[in-house]
Short mmCIF file of C-alpha atoms in Angstrom, two decimals:
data_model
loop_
_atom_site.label_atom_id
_atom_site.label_comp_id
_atom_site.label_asym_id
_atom_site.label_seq_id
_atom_site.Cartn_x
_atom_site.Cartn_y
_atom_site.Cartn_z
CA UNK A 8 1.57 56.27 34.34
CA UNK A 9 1.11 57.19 37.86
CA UNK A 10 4.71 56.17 38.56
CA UNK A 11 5.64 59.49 36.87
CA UNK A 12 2.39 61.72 37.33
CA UNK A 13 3.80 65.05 39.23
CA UNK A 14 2.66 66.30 42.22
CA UNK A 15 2.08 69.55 39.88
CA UNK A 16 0.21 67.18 37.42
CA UNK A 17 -2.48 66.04 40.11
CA UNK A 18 -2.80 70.14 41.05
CA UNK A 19 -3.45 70.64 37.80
CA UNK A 20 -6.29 68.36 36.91
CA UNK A 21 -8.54 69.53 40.50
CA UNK A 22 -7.48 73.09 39.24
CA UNK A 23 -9.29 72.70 35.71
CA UNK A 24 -12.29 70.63 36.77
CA UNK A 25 -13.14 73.16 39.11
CA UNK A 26 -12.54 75.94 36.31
CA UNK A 27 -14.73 73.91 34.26
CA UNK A 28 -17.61 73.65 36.76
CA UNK A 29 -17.67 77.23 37.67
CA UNK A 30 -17.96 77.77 33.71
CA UNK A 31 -21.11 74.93 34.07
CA UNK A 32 -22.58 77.30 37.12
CA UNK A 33 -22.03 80.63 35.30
CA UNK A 34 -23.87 78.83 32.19
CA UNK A 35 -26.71 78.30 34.90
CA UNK A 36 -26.96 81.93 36.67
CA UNK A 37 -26.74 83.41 32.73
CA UNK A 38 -30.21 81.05 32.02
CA UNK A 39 -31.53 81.90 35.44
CA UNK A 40 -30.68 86.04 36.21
CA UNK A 41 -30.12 87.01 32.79
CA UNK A 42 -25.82 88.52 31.32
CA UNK A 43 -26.12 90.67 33.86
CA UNK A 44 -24.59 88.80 36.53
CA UNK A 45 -21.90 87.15 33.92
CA UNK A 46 -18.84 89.71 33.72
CA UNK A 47 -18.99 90.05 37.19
CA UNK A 48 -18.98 86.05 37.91
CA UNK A 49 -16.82 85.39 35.09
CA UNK A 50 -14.42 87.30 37.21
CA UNK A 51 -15.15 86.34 40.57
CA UNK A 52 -16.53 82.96 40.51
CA UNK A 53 -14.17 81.19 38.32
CA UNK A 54 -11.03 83.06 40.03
CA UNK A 55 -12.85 81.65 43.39
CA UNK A 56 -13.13 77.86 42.14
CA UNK A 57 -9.88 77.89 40.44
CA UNK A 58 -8.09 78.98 44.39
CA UNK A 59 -11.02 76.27 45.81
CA UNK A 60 -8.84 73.50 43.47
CA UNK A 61 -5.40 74.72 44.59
CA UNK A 62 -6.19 73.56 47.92
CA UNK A 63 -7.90 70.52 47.13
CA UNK A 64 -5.07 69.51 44.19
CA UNK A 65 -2.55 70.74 47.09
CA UNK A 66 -3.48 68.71 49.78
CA UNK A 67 -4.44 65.61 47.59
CA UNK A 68 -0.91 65.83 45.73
CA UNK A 69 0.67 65.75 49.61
CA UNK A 70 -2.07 62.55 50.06
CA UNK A 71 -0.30 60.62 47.03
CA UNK A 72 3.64 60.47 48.48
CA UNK A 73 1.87 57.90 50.92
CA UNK A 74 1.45 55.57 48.62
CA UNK A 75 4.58 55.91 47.24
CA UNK A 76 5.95 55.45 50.73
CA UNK A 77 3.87 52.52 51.17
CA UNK A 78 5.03 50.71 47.60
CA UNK A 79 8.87 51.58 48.25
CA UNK A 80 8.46 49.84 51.60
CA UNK A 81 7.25 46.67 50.66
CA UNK A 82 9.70 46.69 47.95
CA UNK A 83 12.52 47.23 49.76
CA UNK A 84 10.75 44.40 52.20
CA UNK A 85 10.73 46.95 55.03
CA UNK A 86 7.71 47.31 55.90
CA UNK A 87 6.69 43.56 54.37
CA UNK A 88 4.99 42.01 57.32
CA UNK A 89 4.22 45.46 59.57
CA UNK A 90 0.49 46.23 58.35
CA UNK A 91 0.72 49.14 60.93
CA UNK A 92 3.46 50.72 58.66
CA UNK A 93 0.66 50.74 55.71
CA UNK A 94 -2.13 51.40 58.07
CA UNK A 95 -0.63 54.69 59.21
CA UNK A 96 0.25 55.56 55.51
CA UNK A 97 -3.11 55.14 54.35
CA UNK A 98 -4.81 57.23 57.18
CA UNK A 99 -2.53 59.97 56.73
CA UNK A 100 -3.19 59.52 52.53
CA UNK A 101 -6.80 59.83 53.76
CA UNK A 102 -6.42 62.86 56.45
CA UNK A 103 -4.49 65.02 53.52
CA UNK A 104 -7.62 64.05 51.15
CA UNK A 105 -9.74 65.36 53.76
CA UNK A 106 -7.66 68.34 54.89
CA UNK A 107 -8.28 68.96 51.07
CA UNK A 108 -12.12 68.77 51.02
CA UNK A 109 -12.47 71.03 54.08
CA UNK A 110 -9.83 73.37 52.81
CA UNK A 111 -11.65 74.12 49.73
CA UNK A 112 -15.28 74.13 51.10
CA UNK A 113 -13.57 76.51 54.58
CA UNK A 114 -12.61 78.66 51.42
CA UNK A 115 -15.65 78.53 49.29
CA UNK A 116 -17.77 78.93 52.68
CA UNK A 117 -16.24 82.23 52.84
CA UNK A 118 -16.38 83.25 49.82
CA UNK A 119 -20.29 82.64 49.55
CA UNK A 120 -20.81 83.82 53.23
CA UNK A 121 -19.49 87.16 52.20
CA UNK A 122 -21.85 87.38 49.04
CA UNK A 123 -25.14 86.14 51.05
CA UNK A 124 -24.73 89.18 53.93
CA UNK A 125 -27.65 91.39 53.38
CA UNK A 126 -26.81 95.32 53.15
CA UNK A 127 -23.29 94.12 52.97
CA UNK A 128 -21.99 97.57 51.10
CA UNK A 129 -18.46 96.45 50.96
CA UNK A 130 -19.23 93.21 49.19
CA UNK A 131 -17.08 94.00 46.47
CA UNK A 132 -14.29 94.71 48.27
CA UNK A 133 -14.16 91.80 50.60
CA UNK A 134 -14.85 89.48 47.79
CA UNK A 135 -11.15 91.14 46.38
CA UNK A 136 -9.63 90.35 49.60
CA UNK A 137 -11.11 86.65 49.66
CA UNK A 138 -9.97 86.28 46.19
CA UNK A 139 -6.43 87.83 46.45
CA UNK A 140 -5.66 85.88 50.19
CA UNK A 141 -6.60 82.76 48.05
CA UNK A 142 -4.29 83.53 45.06
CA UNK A 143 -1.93 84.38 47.29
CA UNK A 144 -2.07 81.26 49.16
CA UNK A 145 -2.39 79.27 46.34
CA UNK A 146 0.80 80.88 44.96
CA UNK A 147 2.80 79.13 47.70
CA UNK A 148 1.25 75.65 47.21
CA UNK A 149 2.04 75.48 43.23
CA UNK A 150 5.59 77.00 44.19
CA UNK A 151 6.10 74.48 46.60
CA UNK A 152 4.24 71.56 43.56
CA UNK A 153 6.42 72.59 41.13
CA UNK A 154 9.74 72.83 43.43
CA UNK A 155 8.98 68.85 44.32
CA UNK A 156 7.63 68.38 40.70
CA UNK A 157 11.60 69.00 39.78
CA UNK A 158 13.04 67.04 41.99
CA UNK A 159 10.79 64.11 41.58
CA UNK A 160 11.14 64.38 37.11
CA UNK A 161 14.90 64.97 37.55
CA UNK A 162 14.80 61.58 40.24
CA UNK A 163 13.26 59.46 37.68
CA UNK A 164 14.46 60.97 34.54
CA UNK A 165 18.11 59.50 36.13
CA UNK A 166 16.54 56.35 37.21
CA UNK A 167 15.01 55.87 33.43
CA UNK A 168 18.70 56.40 31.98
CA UNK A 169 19.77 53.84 33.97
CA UNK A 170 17.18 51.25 33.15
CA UNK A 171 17.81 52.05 29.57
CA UNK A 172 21.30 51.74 29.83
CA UNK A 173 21.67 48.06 30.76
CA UNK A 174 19.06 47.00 28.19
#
């Protein structure tokens, strides 16, 4: 029910579809260059698309309160007859969903720009840094997810014993 998917829920799902496809790419390199690009991949490239769906899960679990916004309006008739109300939430739904895309392809960009330097001999250790800024990034969005996660089940958990109450 989307009524009750959490904002931690929709970071979730972007964060294990890009797990899985960085799985489906490593599959590829192993056929193409051979296990001895694997362990370090396994490490690097998976860490790298799981921070690349933080931001995109992030940005497009911000994205979803504006339809929420737009649905409590018209129920509460506020915003019944003013399209501009529901214009504005749906191009700010639609700016977070791209602030999402970019975010995640700004991060992959510099993840792969660092790999493709030639006679880059501190590869390795910039790739760390990419990796760690992400996961440290990323750490703040799923603490801030989770914080509004709460608040949001413990909103509707009261609003279901109510409903149930009066039945």
């Amino acid at each position: 029910n989307s009524e009750y998917d959490l904002p931690i829920a929709t970071m979730y799902y972007c964060l294990m579809t890009s797990a899985a496809f960085a799985i489906v790419e490593n599959i590829r390199y192993l056929i193409s260059y051979g296990d001895g690009v694997l362990f370090i991949r396994g490490l690097t490239a998976i860490l790298a698309h799981m921070v690349c769906g933080v931001i995109m899960g992030y940005f497009i679990a911000k994205s979803r309160k504006f339809s929420k916004v737009i649905l409590t309006e018209k129920i509460q008739g506020l915003s019944l007859f003013d399209e501009s109300a529901e214009m504005k939430a749906k191009i700010n739904r639609i700016k977070f969903i791209l602030y999402g895309i970019f975010g995640a392809a700004a991060f992959h960009g510099i993840y792969d720009f660092n790999l493709s330097l030639l006679y880059n001999v501190y590869s390795n250790f910039t790739t760390f840094i990419i990796i760690l800024a992400g996961l440290i990034i990323g750490h703040f969005m799923i603490k801030e997810l989770i914080k509004e996660s709460k608040e949001l089940r413990d909103e509707n958990y009261f609003k279901d014993i109510e409903h149930n109450k009066y039945k």
